Tab-separated table of C-alpha atoms and ligand atoms in Angstrom:
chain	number	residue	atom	x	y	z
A	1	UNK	CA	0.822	-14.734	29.353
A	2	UNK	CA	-2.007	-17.305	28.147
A	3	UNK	CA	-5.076	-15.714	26.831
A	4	UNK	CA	-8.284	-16.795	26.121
A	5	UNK	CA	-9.209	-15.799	22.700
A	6	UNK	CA	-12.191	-15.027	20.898
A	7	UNK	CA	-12.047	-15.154	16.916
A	8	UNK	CA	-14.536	-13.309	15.000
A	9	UNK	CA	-15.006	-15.006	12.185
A	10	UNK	CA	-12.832	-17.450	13.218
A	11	UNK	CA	-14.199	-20.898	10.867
A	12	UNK	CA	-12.615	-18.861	7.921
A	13	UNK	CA	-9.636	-19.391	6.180
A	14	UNK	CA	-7.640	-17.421	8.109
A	15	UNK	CA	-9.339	-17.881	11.216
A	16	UNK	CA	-8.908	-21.761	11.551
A	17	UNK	CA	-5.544	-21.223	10.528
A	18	UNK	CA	-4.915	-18.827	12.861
A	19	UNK	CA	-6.726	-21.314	15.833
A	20	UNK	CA	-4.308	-23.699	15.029
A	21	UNK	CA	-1.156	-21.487	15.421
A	22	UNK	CA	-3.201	-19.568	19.024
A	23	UNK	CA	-3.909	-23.330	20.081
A	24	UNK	CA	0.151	-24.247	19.156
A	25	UNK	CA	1.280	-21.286	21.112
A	26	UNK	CA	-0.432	-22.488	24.638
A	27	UNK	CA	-3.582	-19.952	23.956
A	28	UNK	CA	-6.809	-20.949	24.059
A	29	UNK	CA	-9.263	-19.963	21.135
A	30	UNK	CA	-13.294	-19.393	21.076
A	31	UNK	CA	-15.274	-18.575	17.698
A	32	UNK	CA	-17.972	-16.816	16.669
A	33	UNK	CA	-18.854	-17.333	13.268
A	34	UNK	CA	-22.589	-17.349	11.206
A	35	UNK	CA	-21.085	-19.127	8.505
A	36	UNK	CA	-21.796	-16.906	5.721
A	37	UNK	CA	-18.251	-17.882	4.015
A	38	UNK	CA	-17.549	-20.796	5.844
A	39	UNK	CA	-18.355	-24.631	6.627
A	40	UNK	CA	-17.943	-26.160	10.329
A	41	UNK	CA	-15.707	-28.908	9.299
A	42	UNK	CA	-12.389	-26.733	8.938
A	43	UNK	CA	-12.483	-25.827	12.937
A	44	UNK	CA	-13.193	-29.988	13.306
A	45	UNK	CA	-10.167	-30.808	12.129
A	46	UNK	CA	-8.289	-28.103	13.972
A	47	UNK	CA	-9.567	-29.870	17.011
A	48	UNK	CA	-8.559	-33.604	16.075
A	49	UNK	CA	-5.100	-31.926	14.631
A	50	UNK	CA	-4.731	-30.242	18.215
A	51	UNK	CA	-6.295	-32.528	20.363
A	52	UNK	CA	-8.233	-29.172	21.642
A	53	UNK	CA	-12.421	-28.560	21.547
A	54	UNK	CA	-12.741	-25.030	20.297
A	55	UNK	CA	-16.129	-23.450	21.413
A	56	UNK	CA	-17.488	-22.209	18.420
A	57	UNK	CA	-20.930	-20.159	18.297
A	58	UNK	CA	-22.903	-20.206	15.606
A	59	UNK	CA	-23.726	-16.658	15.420
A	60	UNK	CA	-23.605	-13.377	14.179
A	61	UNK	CA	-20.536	-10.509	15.096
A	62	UNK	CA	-22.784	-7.646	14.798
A	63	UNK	CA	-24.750	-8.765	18.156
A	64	UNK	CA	-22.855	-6.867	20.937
A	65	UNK	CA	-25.374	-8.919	24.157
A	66	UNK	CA	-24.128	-11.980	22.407
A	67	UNK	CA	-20.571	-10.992	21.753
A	68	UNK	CA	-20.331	-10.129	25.337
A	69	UNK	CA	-21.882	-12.745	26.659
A	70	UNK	CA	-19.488	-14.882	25.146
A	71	UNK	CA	-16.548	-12.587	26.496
A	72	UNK	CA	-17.965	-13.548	29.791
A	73	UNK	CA	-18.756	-16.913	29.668
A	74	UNK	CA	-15.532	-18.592	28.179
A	75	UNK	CA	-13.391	-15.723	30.416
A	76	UNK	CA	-12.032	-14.254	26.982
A	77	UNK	CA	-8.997	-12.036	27.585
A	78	UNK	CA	-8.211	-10.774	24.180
A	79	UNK	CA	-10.180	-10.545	20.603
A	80	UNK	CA	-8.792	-11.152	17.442
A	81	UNK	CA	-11.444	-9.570	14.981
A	82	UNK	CA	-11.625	-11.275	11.622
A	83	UNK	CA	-15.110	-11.407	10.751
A	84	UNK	CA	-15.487	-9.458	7.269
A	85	UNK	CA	-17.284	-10.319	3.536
A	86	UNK	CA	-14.011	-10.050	1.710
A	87	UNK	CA	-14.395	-9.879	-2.032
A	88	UNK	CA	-13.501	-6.799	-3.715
A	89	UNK	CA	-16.016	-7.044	-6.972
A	90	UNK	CA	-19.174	-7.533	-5.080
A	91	UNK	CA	-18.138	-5.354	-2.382
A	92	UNK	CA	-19.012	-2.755	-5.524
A	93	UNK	CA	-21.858	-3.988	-6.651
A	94	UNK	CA	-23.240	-4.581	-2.759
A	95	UNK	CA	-21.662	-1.804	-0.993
A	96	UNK	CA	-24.222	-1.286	1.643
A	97	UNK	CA	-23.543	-5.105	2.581
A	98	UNK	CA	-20.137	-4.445	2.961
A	99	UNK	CA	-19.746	-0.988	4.669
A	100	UNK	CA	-22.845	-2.663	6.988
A	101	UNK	CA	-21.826	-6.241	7.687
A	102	UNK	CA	-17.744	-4.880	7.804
A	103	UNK	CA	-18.264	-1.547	10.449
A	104	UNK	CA	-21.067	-3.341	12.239
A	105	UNK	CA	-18.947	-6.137	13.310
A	106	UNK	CA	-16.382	-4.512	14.507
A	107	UNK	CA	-18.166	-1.771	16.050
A	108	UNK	CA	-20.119	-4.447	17.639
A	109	UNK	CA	-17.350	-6.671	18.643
A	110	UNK	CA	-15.372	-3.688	20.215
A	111	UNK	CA	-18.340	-2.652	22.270
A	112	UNK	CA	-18.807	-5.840	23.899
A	113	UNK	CA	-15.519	-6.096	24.606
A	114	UNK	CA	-15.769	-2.458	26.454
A	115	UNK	CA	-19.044	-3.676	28.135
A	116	UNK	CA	-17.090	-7.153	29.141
A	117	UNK	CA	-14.053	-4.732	30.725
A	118	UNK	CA	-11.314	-6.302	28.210
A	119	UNK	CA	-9.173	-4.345	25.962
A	120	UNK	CA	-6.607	-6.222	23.855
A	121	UNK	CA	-7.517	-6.401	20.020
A	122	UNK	CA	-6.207	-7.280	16.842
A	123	UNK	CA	-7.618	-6.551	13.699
A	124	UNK	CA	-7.208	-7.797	10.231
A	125	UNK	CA	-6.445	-5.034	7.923
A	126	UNK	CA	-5.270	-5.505	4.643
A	127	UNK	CA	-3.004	-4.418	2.014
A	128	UNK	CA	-5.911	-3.155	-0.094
A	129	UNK	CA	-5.817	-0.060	1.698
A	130	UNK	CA	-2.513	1.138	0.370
A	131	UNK	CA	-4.519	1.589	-3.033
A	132	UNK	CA	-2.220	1.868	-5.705
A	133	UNK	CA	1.079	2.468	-4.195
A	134	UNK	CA	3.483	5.153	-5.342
A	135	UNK	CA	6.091	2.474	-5.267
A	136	UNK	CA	7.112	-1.006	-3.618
A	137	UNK	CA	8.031	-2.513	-1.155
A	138	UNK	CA	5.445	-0.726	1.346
A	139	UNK	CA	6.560	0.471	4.280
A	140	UNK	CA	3.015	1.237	7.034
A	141	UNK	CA	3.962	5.145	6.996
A	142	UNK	CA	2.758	5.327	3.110
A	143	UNK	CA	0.176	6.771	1.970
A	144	UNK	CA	-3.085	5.271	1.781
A	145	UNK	CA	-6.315	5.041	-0.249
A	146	UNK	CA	-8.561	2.190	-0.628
A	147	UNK	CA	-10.149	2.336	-4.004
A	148	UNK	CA	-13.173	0.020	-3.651
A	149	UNK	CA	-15.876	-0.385	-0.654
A	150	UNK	CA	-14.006	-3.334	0.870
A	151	UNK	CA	-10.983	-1.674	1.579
A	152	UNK	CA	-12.534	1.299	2.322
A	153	UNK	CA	-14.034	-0.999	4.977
A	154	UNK	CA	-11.255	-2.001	6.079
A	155	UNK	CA	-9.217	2.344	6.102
A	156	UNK	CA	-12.060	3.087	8.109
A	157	UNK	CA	-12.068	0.410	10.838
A	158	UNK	CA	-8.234	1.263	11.364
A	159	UNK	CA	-9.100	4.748	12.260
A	160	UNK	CA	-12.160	3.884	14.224
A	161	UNK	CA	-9.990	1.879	16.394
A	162	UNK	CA	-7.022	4.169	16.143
A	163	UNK	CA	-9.224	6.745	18.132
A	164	UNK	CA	-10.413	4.217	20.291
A	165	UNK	CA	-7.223	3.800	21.496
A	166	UNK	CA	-6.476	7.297	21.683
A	167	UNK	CA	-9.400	8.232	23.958
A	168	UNK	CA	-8.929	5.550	26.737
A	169	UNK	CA	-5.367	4.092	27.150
A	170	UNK	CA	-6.352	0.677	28.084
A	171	UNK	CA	-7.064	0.087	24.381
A	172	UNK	CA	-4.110	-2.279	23.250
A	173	UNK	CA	-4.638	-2.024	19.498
A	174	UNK	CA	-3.427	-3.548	16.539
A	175	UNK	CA	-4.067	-3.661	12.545
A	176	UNK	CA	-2.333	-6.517	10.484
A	177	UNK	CA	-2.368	-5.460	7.057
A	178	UNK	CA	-1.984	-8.749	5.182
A	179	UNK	CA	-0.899	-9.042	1.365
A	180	UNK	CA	-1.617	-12.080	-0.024
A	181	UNK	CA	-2.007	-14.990	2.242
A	182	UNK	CA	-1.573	-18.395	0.527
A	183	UNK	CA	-1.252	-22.076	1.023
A	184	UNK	CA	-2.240	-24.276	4.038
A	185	UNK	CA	-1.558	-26.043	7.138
A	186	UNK	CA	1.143	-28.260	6.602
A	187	UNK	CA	-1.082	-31.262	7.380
A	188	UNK	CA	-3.057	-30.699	3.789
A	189	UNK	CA	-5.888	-30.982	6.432
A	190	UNK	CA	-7.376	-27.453	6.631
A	191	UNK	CA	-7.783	-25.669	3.515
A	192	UNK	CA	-8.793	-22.170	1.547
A	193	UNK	CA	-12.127	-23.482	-0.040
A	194	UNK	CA	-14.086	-20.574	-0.771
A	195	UNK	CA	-17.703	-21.533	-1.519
A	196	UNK	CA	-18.912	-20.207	-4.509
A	197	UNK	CA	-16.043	-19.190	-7.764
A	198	UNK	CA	-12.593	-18.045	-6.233
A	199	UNK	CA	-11.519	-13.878	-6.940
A	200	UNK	CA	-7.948	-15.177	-5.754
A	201	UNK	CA	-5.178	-16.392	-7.694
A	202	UNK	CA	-4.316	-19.540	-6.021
A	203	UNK	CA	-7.918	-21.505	-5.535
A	204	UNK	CA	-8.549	-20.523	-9.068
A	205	UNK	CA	-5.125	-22.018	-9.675
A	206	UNK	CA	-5.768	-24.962	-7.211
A	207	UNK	CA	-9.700	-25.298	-9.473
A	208	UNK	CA	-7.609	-25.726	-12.640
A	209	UNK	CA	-4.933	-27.936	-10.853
A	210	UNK	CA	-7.876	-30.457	-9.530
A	211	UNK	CA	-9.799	-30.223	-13.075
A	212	UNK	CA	-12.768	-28.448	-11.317
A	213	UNK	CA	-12.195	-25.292	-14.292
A	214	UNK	CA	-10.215	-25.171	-17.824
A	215	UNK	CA	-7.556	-22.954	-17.836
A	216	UNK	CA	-6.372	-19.978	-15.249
A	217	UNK	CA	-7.465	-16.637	-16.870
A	218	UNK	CA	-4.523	-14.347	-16.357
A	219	UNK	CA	-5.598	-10.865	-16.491
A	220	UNK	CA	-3.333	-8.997	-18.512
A	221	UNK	CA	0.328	-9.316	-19.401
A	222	UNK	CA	0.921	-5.654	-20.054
A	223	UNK	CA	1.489	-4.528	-16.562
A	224	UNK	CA	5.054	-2.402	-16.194
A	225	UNK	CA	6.293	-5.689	-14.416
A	226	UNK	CA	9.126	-8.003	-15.485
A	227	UNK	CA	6.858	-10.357	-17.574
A	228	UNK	CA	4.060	-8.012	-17.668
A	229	UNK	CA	2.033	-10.181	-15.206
A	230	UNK	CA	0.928	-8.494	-11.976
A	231	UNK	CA	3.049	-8.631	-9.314
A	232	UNK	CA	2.159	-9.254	-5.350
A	233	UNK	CA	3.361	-9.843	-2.209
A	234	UNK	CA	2.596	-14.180	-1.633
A	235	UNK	CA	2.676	-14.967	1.988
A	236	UNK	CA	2.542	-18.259	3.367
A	237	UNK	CA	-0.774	-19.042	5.508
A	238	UNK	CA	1.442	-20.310	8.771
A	239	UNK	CA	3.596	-17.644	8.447
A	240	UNK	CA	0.511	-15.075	8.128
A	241	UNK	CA	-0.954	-16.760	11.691
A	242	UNK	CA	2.230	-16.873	13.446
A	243	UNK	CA	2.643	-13.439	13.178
A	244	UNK	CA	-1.285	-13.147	14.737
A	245	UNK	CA	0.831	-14.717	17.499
A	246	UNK	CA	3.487	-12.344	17.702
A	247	UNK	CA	1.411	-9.269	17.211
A	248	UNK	CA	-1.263	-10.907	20.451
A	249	UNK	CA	1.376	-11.828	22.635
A	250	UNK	CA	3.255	-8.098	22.048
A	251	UNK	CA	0.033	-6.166	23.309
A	252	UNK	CA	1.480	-7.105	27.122
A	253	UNK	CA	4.020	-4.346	26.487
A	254	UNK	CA	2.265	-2.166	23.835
A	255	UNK	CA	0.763	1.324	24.500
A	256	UNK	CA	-2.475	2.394	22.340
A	257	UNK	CA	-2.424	1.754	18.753
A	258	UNK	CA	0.008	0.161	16.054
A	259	UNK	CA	-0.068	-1.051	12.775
A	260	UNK	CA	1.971	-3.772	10.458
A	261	UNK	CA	2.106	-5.464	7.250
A	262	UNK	CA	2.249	-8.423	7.054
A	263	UNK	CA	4.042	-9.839	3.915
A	264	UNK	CA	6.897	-11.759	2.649
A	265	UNK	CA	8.811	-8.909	1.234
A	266	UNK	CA	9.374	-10.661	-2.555
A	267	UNK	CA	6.997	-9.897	-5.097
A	268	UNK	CA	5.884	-12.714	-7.120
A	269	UNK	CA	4.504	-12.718	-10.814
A	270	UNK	CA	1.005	-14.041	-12.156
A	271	UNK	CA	2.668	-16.619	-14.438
A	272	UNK	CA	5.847	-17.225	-11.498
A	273	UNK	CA	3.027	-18.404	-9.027
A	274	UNK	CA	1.481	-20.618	-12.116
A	275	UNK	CA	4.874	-22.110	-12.281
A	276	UNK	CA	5.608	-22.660	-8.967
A	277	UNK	CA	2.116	-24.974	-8.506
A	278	UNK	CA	3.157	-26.354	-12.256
A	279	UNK	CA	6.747	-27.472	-10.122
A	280	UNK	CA	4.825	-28.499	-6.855
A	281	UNK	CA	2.342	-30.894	-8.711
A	282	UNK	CA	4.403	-32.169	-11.460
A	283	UNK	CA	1.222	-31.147	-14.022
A	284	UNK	CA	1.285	-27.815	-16.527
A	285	UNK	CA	-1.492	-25.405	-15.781
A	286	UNK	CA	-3.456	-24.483	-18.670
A	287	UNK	CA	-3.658	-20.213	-18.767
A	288	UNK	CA	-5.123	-17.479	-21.447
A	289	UNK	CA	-3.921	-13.825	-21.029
A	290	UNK	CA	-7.335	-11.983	-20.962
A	291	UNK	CA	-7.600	-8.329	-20.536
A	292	UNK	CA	-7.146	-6.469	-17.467
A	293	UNK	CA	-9.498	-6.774	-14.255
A	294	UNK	CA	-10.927	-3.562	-13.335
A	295	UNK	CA	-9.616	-2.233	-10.460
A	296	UNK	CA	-6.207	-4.327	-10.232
A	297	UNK	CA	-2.902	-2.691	-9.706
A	298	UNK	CA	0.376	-3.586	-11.288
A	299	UNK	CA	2.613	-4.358	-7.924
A	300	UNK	CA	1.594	-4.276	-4.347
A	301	UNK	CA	4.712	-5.652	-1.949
A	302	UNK	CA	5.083	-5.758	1.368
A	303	UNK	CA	8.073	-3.977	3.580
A	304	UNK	CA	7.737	-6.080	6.394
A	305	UNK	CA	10.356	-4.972	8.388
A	306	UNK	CA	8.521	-3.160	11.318
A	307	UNK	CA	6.938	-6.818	12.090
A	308	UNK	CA	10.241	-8.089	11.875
A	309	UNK	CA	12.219	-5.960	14.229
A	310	UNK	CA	9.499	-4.762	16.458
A	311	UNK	CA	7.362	-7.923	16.548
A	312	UNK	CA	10.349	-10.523	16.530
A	313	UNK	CA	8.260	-12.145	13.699
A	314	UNK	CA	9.564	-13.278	10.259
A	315	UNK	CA	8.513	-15.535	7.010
A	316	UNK	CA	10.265	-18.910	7.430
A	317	UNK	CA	8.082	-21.011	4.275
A	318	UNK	CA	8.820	-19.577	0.552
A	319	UNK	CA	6.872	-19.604	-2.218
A	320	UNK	CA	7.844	-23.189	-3.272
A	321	UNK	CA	6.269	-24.112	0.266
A	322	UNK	CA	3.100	-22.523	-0.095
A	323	UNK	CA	2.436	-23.955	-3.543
A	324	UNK	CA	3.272	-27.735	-2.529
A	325	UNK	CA	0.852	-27.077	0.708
A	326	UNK	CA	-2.014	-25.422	-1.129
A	327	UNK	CA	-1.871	-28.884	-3.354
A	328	UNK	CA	-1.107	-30.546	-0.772
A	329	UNK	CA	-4.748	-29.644	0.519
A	330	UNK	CA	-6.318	-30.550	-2.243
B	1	NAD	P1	-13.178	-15.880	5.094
B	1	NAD	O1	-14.374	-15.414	4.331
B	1	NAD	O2	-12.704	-17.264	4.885
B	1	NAD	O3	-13.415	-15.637	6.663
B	1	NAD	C1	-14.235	-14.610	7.168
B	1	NAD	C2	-15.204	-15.276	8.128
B	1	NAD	O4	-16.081	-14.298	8.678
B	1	NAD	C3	-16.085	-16.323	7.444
B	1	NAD	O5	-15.968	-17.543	8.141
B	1	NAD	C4	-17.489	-15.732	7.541
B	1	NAD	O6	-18.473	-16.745	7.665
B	1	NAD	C5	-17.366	-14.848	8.772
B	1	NAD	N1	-18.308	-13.728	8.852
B	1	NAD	C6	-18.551	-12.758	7.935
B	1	NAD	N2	-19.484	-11.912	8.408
B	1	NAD	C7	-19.820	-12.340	9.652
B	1	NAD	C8	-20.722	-11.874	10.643
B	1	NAD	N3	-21.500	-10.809	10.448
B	1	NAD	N4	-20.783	-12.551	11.808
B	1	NAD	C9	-20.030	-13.653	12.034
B	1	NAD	N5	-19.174	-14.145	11.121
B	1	NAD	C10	-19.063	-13.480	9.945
B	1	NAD	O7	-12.014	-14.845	4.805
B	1	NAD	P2	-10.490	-14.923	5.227
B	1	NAD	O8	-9.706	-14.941	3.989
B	1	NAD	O9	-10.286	-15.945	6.254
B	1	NAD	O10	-10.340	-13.469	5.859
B	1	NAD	C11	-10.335	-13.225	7.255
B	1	NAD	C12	-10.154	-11.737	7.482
B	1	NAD	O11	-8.935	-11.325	6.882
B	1	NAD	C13	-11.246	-10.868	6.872
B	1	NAD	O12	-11.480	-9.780	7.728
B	1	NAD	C14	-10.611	-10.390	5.579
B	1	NAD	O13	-11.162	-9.170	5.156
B	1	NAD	C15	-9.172	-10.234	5.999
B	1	NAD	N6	-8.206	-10.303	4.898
B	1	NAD	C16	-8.189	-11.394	4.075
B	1	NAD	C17	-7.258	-11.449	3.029
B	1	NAD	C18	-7.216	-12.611	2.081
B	1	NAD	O14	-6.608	-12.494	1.023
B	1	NAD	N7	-7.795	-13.780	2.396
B	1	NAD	C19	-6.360	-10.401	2.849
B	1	NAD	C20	-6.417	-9.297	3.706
B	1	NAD	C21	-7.343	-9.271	4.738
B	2	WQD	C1	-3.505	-11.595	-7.559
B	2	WQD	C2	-2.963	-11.382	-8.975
B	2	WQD	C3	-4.594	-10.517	-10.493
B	2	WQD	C4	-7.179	-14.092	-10.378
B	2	WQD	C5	-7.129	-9.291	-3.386
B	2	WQD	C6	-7.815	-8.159	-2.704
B	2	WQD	C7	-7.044	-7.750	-1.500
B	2	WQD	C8	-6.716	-8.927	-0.586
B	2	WQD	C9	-6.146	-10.075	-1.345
B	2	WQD	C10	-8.385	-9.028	1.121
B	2	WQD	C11	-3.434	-10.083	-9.616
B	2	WQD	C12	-4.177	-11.907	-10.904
B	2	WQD	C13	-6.167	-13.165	-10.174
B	2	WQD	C14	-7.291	-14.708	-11.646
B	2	WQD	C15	-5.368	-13.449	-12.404
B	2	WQD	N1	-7.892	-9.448	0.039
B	2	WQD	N2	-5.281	-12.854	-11.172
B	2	WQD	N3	-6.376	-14.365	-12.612
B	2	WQD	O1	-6.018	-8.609	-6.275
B	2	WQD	O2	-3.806	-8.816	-5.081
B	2	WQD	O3	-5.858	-8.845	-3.796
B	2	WQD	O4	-6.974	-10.373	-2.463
B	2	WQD	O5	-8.090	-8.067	1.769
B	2	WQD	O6	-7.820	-6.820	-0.846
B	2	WQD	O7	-7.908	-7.068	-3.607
B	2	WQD	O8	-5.317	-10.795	-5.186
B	2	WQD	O9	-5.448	-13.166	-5.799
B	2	WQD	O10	-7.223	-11.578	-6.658
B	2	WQD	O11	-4.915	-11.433	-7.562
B	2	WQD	O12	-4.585	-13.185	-13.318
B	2	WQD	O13	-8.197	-15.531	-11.902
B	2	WQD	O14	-3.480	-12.424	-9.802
B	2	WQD	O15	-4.786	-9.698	-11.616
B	2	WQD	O16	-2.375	-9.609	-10.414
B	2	WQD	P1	-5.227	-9.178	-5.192
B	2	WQD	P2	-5.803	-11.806	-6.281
């Protein structure tokens, strides 16, 4: 069934991917976005690249009359809930802006949608909340443990709407815990251009790669990992959003609440990933090993099987695909 989706947060990285693969699938796609890590221009081109206006409201996802005003106007039949301040350091040093702007939104967001009578939601989750894992690759049924106010964020919005689902079972629920979403569009038109200096890997890689910064600081190369490097779980951006798709278009048959990850399944290195944008652009990628950043873990890879077999979703772009697309955007 076509639904009319609304995209918190949807001018984002993620989010104006995931338009484009909503827009793909015969879905239509409204945003509401205030713009706090985001420009206009990357939902512009997902309209010229589609052929398709998205409404997109200028506005803030903690204001419920507004959210469901929106639910009613543009006839939205399912939310996808993405609106979030995402980095991990400054969600320590600001957590009151995170545990506010992060529960308030979807709090908000969910309430409007109970006020508007509509019921279908997907939420992204993220690996973070596995913590530290006990060991790799993650299946969903591990335990789990956030260890900084972002993920926290993030634990306690899955259980919020895990007993939202439970108490009224109209609630079609899902969390998508991502790992590490890279790359772009395979038009180089939409890209991940944080404002401000990337905490990822890649647009610190891609800032080195288009001379914007030195050298790539790689933190640490003691890690128990093959080359001492840390090791995660690199998932292609298209591949990430298609599986938005999947995990949507499966609420028609899904009771109450359900969780996946979202990943490749392969862990990649630090200095692996360096090499495969070093292959990709044909240039060497300056990098000094620097000591380890607080908080970081040695290995965090996805099982992904549950999306794969329940959802009918798998990876299709590798690594070598993600790096040539990321520079590709550039
Ligand atoms: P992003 O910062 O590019 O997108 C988030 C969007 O939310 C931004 O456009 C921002 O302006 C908007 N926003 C924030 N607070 C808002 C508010 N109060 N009202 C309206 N809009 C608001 O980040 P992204 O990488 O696209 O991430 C999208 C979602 O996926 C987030 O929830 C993030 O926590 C989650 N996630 C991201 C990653 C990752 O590595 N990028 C991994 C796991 C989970
Ligand atoms: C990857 C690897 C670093 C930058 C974070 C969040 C997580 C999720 C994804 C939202 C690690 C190393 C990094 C650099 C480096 N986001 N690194 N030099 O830490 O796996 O996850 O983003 O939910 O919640 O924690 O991703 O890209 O920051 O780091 O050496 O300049 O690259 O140590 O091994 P991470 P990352």
């Amino acid at each position: 069934m076509s639904e009319t989706v609304l995209v918190t947060g949807g001018a984002g990285y993620i989010g104006s991917h995931t338009a484009m693969a909503l827009i793909t699938a015969g879905h239509k796609v409204v945003v509401v976005d205030n713009f706090v890590n985001a420009k206009p221009d990357a939902l512009s081109v997902v309209a010229e690249l589609t052929g398709v206006e998205i409404p997109i409201i200028d506005g803030d996802a903690r204001d419920v009359e507004l959210l469901t005003s929106v639910i009613e106007d543009h006839g939205v039949t399912a939310v996808i809930h993405m609106a979030a301040l995402k980095a991990v350091g400054e969600s320590v040093e600001m957590p009151l802006e995170y545990y506010g702007n992060n529960l308030e939104t979807a709090i908000a967001t969910l309430q409007a949608m109970r006020d508007a009578g509509i019921y279908k939601f997907v939420f992204s989750s993220s690996a973070t909340v596995y913590g530290d894992p006990e060991s790799c690759p993650i299946p969903e049924d591990a335990s789990i443990g956030a260890t900084n106010p972002y993920g926290m964020t993030k634990e306690m919005i899955e259980v919020i709407i895990r007993d939202l689902a439970a108490s009224d079972d109209r609630w079609k629920v899902t969390a998508l815990r991502y790992f590490n979403p890279v790359g772009a569009h395979e038009s180089g038109k939409i890209s991940e251009a944080p404002l401000g200096k990337p905490n990822n890997l890649m647009p610190m890689i891609m800032e080195v790669a288009t001379g914007k910064r030195e050298k790539v600081m790689v933190f640490g190369d003691d890690w128990p990992t093959a080359d001492g490097t840390g090791v995660r779980d690199y998932i292609h951006i298209m591949d990430l959003v298609e599986g938005h798709v999947a995990a949507l278009e499966h609420l028609d048959v899904q009771e109450g609440y359900e969780v996946y990850n979202l990943g490749q399944g392969e862990g990649v290195s630090v200095l692996e990933l360096i090499r495969g944008v070093e292959e990709a652009t044909g240039m060497q990628i300056p990098y000094e090993v620097t000591g380890r950043r607080a908080g970081d873990i040695a290995e965090c890879v996805a099982d992904p099987s549950k999306a794969n077999s329940v959802l009918g979703w798998k990876t299709t772009r590798d690594i070598a695909q993600a790096c040539r697309d990321a520079w590709n955007s550039q």
